[in-house]
Coordinates of C-alpha atoms and ligand atoms in Angstrom, one line a residue:
X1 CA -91.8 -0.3 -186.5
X2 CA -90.7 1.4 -190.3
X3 CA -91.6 4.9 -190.9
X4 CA -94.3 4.3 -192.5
X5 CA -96.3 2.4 -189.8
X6 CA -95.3 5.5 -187.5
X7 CA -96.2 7.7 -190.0
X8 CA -99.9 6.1 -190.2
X9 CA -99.9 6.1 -186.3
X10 CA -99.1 10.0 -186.5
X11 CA -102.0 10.6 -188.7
X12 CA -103.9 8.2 -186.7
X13 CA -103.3 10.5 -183.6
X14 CA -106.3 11.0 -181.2
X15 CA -105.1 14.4 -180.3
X16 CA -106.8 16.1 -183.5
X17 CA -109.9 15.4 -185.2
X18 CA -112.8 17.3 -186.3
X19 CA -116.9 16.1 -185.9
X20 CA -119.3 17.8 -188.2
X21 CA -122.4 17.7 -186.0
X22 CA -125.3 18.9 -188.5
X23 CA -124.9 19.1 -192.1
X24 CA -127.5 21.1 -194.2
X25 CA -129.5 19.4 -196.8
X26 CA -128.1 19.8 -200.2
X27 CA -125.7 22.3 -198.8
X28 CA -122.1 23.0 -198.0
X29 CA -122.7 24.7 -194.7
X30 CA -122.2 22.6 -191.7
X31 CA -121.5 23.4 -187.8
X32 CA -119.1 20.9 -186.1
X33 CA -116.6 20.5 -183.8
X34 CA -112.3 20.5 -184.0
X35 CA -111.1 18.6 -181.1
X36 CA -107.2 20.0 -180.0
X37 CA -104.7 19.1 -177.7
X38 CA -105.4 22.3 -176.1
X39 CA -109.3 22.4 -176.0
X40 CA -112.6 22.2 -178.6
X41 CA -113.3 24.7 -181.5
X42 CA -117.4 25.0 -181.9
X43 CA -117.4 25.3 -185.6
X44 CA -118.5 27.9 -187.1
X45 CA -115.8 29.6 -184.7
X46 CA -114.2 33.0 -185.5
X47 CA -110.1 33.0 -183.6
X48 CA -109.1 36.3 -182.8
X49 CA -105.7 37.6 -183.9
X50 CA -103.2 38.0 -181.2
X51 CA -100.2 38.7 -183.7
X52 CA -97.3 38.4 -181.2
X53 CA -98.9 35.5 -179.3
X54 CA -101.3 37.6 -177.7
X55 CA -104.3 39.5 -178.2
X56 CA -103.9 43.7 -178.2
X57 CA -105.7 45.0 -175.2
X58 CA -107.5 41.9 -174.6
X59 CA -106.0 40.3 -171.7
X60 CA -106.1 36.2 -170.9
X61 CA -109.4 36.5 -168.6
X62 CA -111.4 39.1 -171.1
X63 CA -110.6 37.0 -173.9
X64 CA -112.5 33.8 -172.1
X65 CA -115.0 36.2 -170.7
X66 CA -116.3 37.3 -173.9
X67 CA -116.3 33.2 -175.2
X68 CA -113.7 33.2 -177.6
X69 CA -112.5 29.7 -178.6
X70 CA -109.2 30.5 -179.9
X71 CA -106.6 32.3 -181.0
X72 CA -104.3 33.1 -184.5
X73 CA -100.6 34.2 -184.2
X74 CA -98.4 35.4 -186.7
X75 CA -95.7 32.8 -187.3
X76 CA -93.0 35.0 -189.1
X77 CA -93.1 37.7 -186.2
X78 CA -93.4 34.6 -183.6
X79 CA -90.6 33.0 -185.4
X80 CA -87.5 35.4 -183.4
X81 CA -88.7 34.0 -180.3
X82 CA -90.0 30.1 -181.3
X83 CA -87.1 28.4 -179.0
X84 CA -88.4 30.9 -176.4
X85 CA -92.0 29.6 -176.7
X86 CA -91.0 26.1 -176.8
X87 CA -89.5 25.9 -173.4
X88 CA -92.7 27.4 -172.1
X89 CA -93.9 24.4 -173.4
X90 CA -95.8 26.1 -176.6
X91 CA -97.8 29.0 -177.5
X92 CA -100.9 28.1 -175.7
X93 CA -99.2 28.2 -172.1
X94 CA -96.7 31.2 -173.6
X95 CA -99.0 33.4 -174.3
X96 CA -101.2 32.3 -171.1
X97 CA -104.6 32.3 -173.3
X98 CA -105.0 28.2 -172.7
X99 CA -106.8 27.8 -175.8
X100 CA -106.5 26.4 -178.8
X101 CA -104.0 28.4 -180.9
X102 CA -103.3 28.4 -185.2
X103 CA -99.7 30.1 -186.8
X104 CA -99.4 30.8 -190.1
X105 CA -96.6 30.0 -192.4
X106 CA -95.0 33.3 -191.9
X107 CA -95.8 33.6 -195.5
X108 CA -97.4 36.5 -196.4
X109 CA -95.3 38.8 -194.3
X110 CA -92.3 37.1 -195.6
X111 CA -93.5 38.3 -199.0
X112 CA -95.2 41.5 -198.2
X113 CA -91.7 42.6 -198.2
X114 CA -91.4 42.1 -201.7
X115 CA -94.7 42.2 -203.4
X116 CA -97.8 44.0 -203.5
X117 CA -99.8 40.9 -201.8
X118 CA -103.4 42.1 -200.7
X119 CA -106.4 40.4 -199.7
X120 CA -109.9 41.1 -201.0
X121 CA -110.1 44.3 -202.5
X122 CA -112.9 46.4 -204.0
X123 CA -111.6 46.6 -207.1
X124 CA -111.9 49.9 -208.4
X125 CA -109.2 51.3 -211.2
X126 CA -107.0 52.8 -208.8
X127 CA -107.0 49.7 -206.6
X128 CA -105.7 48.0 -209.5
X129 CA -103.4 50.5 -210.9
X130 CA -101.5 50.6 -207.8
X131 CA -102.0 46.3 -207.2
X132 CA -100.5 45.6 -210.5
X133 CA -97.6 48.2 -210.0
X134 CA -96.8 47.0 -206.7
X135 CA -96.6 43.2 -208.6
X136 CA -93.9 44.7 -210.9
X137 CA -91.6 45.6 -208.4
X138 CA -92.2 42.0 -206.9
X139 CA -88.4 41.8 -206.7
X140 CA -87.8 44.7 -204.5
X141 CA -87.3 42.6 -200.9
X142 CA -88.6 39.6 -201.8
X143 CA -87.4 37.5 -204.5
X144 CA -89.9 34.3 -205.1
X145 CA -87.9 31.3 -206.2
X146 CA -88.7 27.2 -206.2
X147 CA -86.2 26.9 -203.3
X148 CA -88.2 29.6 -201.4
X149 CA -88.5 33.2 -200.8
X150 CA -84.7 35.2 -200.8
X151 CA -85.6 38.5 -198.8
X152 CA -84.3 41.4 -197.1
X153 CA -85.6 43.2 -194.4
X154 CA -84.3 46.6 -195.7
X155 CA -82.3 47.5 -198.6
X156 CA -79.4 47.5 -196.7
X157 CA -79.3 44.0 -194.6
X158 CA -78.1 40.7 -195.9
X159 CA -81.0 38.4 -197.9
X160 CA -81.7 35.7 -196.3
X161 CA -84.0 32.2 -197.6
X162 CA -87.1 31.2 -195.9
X163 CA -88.0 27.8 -196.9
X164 CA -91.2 25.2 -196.6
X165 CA -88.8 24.0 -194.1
X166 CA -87.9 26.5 -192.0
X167 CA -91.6 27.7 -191.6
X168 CA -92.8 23.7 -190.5
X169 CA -89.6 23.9 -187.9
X170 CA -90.4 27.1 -186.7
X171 CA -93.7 26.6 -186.5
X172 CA -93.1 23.2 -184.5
X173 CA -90.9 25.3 -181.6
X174 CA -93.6 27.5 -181.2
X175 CA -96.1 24.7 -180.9
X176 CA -100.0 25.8 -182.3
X177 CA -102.3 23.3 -182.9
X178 CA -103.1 24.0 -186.0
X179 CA -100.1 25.1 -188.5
X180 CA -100.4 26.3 -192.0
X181 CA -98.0 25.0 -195.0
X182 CA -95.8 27.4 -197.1
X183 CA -97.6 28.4 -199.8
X184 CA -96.7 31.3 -202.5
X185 CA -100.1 34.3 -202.4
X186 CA -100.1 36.2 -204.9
X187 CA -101.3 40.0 -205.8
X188 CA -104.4 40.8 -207.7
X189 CA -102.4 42.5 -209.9
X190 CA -100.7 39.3 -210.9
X191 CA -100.9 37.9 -214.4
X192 CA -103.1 34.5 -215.0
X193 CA -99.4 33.2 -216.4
X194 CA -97.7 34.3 -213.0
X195 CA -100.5 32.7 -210.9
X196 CA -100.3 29.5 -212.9
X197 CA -96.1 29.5 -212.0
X198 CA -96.9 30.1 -208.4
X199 CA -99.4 27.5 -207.8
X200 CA -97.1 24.8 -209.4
X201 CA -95.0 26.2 -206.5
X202 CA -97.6 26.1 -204.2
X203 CA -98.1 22.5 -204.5
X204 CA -94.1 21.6 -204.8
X205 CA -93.8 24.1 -201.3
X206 CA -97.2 21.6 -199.7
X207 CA -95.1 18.7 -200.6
X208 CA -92.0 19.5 -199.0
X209 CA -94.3 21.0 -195.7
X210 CA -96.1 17.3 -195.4
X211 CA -93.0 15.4 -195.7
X212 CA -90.9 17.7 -193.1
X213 CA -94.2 18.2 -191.0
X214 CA -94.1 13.9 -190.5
X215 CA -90.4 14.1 -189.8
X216 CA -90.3 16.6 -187.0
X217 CA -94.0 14.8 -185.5
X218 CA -91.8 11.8 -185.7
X219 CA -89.2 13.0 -183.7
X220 CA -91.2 15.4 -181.3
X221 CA -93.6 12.9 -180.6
X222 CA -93.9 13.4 -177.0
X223 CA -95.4 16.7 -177.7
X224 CA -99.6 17.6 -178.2
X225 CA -99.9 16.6 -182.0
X226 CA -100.3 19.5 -184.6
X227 CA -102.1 19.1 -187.4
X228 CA -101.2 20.9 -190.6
X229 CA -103.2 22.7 -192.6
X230 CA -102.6 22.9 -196.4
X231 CA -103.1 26.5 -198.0
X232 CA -105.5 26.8 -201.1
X233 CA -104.4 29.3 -203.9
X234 CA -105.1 29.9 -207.5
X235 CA -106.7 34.0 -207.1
X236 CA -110.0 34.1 -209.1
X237 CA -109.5 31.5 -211.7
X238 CA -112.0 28.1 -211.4
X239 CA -109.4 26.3 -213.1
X240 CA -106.8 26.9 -211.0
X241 CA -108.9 27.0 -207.8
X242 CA -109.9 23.0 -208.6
X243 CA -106.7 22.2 -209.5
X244 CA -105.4 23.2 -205.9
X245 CA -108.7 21.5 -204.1
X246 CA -107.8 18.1 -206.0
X247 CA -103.8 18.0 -205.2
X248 CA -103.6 19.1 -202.1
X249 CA -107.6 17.7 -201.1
X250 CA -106.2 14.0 -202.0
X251 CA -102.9 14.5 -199.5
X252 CA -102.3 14.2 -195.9
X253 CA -103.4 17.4 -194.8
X254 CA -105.4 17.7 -191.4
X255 CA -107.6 20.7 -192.7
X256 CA -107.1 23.2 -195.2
X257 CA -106.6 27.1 -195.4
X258 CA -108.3 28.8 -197.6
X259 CA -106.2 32.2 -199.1
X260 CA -106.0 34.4 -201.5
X261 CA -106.5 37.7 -203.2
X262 CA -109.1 38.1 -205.0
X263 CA -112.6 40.8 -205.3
X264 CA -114.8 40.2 -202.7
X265 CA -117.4 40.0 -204.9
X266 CA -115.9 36.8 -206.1
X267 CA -116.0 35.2 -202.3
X268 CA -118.6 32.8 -202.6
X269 CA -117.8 31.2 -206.1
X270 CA -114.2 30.6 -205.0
X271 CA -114.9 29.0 -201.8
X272 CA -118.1 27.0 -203.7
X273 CA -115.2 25.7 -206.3
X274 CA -112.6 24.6 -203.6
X275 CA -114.8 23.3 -200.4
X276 CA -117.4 21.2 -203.0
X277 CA -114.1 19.5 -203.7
X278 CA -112.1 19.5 -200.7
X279 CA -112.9 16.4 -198.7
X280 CA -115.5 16.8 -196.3
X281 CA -114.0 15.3 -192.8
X282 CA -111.3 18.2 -192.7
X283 CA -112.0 21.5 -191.5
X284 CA -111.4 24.6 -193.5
X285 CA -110.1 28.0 -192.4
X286 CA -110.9 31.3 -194.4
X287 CA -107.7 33.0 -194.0
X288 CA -108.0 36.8 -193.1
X289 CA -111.4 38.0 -193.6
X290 CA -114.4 38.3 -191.2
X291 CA -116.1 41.4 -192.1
X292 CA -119.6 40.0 -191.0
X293 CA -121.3 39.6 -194.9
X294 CA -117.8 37.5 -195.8
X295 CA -118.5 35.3 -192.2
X296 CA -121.8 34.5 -194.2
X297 CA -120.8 34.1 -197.4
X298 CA -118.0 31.4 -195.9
X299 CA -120.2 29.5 -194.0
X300 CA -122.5 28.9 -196.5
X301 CA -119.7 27.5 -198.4
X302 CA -118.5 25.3 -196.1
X303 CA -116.1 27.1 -193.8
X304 CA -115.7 26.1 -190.4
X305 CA -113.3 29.1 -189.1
X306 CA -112.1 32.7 -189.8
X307 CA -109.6 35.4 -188.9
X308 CA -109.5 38.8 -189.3
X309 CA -107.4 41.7 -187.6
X310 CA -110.4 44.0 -188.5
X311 CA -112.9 43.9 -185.5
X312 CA -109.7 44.7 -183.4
X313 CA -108.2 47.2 -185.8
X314 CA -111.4 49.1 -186.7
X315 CA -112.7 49.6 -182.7
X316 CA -108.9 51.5 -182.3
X317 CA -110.7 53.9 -185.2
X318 CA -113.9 54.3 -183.1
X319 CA -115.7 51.9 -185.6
X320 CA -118.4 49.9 -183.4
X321 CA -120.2 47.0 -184.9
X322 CA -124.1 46.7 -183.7
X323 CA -126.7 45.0 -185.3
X324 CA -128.0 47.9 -187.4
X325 CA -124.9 48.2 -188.7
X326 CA -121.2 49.7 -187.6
X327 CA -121.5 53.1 -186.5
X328 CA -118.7 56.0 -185.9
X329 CA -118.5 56.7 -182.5
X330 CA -116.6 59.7 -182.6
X331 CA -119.5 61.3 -184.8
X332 CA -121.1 63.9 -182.7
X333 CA -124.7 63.1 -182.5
X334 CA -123.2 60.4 -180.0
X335 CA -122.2 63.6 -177.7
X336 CA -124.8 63.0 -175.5
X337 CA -125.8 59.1 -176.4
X338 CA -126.2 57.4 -173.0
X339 CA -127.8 54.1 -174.3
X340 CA -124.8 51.2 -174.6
X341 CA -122.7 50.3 -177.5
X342 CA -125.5 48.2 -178.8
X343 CA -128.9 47.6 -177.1
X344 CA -128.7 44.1 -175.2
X345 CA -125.3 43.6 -175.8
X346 CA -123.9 41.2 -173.7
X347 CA -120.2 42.0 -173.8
X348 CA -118.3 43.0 -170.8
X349 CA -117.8 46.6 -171.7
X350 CA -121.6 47.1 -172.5
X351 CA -122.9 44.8 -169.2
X352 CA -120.5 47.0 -167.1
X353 CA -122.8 49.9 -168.3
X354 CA -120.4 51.7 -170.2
X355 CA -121.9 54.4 -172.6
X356 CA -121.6 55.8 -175.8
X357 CA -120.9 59.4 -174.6
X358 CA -118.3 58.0 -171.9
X359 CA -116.7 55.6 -174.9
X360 CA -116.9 59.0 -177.6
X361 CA -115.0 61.6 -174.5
X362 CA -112.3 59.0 -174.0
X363 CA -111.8 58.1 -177.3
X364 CA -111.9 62.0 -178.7
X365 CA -108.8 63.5 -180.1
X366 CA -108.9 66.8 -178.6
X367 CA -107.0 67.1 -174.9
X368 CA -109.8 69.1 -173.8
X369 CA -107.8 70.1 -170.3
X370 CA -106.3 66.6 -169.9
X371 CA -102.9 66.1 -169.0
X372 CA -101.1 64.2 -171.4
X373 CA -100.9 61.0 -169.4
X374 CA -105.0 61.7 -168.9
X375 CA -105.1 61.8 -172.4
X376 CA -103.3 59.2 -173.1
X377 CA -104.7 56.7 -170.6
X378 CA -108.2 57.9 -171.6
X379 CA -107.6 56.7 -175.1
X380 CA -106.0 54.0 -174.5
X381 CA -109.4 52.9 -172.3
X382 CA -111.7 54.1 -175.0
X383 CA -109.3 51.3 -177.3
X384 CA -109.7 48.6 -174.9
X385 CA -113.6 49.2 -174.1
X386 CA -114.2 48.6 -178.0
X387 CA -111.8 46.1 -178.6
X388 CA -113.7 43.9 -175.8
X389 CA -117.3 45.1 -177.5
X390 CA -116.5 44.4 -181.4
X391 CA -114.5 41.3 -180.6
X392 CA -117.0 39.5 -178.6
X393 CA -120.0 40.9 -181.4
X394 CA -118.3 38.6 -183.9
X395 CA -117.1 35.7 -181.7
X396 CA -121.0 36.1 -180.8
X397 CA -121.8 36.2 -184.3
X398 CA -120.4 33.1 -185.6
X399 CA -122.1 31.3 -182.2
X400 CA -125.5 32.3 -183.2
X401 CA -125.0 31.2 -186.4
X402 CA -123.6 27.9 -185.3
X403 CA -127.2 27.7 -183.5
X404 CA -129.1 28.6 -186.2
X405 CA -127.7 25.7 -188.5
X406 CA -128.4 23.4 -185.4
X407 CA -131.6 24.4 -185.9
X408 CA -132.2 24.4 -189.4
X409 CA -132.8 28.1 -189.2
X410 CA -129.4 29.1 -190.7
X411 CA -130.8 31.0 -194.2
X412 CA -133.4 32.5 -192.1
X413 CA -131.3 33.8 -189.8
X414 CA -128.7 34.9 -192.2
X415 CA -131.4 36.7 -194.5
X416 CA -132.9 38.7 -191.3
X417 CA -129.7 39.4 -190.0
X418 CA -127.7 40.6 -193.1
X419 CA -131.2 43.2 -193.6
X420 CA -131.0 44.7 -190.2
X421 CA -127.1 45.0 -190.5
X422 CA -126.9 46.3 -193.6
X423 CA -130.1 47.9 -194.6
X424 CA -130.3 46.3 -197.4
Ligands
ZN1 ZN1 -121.0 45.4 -176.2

């Protein structure tokens, strides 16, 4: 057997596929399902960020109690301990979640270092001002070239390259499902000139990611298959945007990530651009955003899953997401609140009959007599309580709209739902 014929039996591999199961009519949106090696993702499917491999005060049992069908890890910070990961036989059995798991290219952090990389952004002058200043110092600990990205991790350690390579070989150790290609994102402060230059790169970098990715299936195949994901750049501009859906939409790519920075105004267009390209039979991952207007907006443009440290990051804060809308529950009016988190939530922290008053007098920042261990572990509890609430509100979110599309109800839904959330 030549490479090629194992190549095509790679591709071929039974391990990864995806089913859409209902298409709307003369419409991008779609619910379906991605079949892993380590379990099926009902698609529309939001996979909760655990950024070390697992999830911030959501343990293993919590995380399947509140239905969550997978899990995102950060491939650069998972990267220092891939061989680690790999003799626990992957990330899924490492981080003991059994689920289906996705890394990313390590990418963003990698260049974080160097550049003012954001994600959406309100853009409002000073956003701007300090985006576009931030892209001028691009050089500080990351230096972007076509061989990869040189960087530092402080102006006093050695600079070191991180390659297409490197990220499909680490990436491999630590074993996801799904794994991103290296791709280049740039800042919103970036120039149309730069993001032209980077996108070039972006397609060179998916190149060199497919060819490596086949190699090390090749020789690692007597482990679950991973499909790779291709990563979709080109900021705000149509051009650009269909220029990336076309090269990397005609190559071997198992699904496609969808990145960026951009306004979040501009969501919908730039998904509509890329996914009315994009071939249809792969699956497509918004990278990074799932504030629950975007979860809309990227289903009705044809994505299938999201990601978004925000539900996790936000409930830390106090911030608790309910169907008339996220409220502050360290505000005082919730002093003496003893209805739930939300009414007829079905989250563990809500069924157990927690309240907001006993959530607010945990969470509160004043000692109030505590020890500093009470305090401490109060808070802590307060963090967890939420956590469990807001994550399983959005996991929830996306299943109900995965219903409503199996039931043709899906604009219905979304238009009643986005009114009582938003008061709009
Ligand atoms: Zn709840």
């Amino acid at each position: 057997m030549n490479n090629n014929q194992l190549n095509d039996n790679l591709l071929n591999n039974n391990q990864f596929s995806f089913e859409i199961t209902k298409k709307l009519e003369n419409s991008l949106t779609r619910a379906g399902i991605i079949h892993t090696p380590h379990g099926d993702i009902e698609t529309p499917a939001f996979m909760v960020v655990g950024t070390y491999g697992k999830v911030n005060l959501l343990s293993p049992k919590l995380f399947h109690e509140i239905g969550a069908s997978g899990m995102i890890c950060n491939g650069f910070h998972l990267s220092k301990i891939s061989e680690k990961i790999e003799a626990f036989g992957g990330l899924s059995s490492y981080s003991k979640y059994n689920c289906p798991t996705i890394t990313d290219s390590g990418g963003f952090q990698v260049m974080s270092l160097g550049s003012g990389v954001g994600k959406v952004i309100s853009m409002d002058k000073r956003d701007i001002a300090r985006e576009q200043a931030k892209a001028k110092e691009k050089n500080r600990l990351a230096r972007v070239t076509d061989d990869g990205v040189y960087f530092k991790k402080d102006e006093n350690s050695d600079e070191k390259l991180f390659t297409p390579e490197y990220s499909m070989e680490f990436q491999h150790e630590i074993g996801a499902d799904i794994i991103m290609a290296f791709d280049e994102l740039t800042s919103i402060g970036d120039s149309r000139k730069y993001n032209e230059i980077a996108l070039n790169r972006t397609y060179k970098w998916a190149k060199r990611c497919l060819k490596k990715h086949k190699e090390l299936s090749i020789e690692r195949k007597d482990k679950p298959y991973q499909a790779l994901y291709g990563v979709l750049q080109g900021a705000h501009y149509q051009d650009l945007r269909e220029i990336a859906s076309k090269d990397l939409g005609s190559m071997d790519f198992d699904g496609y990530g969808l990145g960026g920075a951009f306004e979040k105004e501009q969501l919908g267009d730039i998904l509509f651009w890329c996914d009315t390209i994009l071939p249809e039979n792969k699956p497509r991952h918004l990278l990074g955003l799932s504030q629950p207007d975007d979860i809309f907006v990227g289903v009705e443009n044809g994505c299938d899953t999201f990601d978004c440290v925000a539900p996790m990051r936000e409930a830390r804060h106090g911030k608790v997401y309910t169907p008339d809308g996220a409220i502050n529950i360290k505000n005082s009016k919730y002093k003496n609140d003893n209805d739930p988190l939300a009414d007829g939530c079905q989250c563990p922290t809500c069924k157990a009959g927690h309240t907001r008053s006993e959530i607010r007098a945990l969470l509160k920042n004043t000692m109030d007599g505590k020890s500093p261990e009470q305090f401490k572990k109060d808070k802590l509890l307060a963090m967890e309580l939420l956590t469990i609430h807001n994550v399983y509100f959005i996991v929830n979110l996306t299943k109900e709209i995965r219903n409503s599309i199996l039931e043709d109800n899906f604009h219905n839904f979304r238009d009643k739902w986005l009114k009582r959330y938003y008061k709009s």
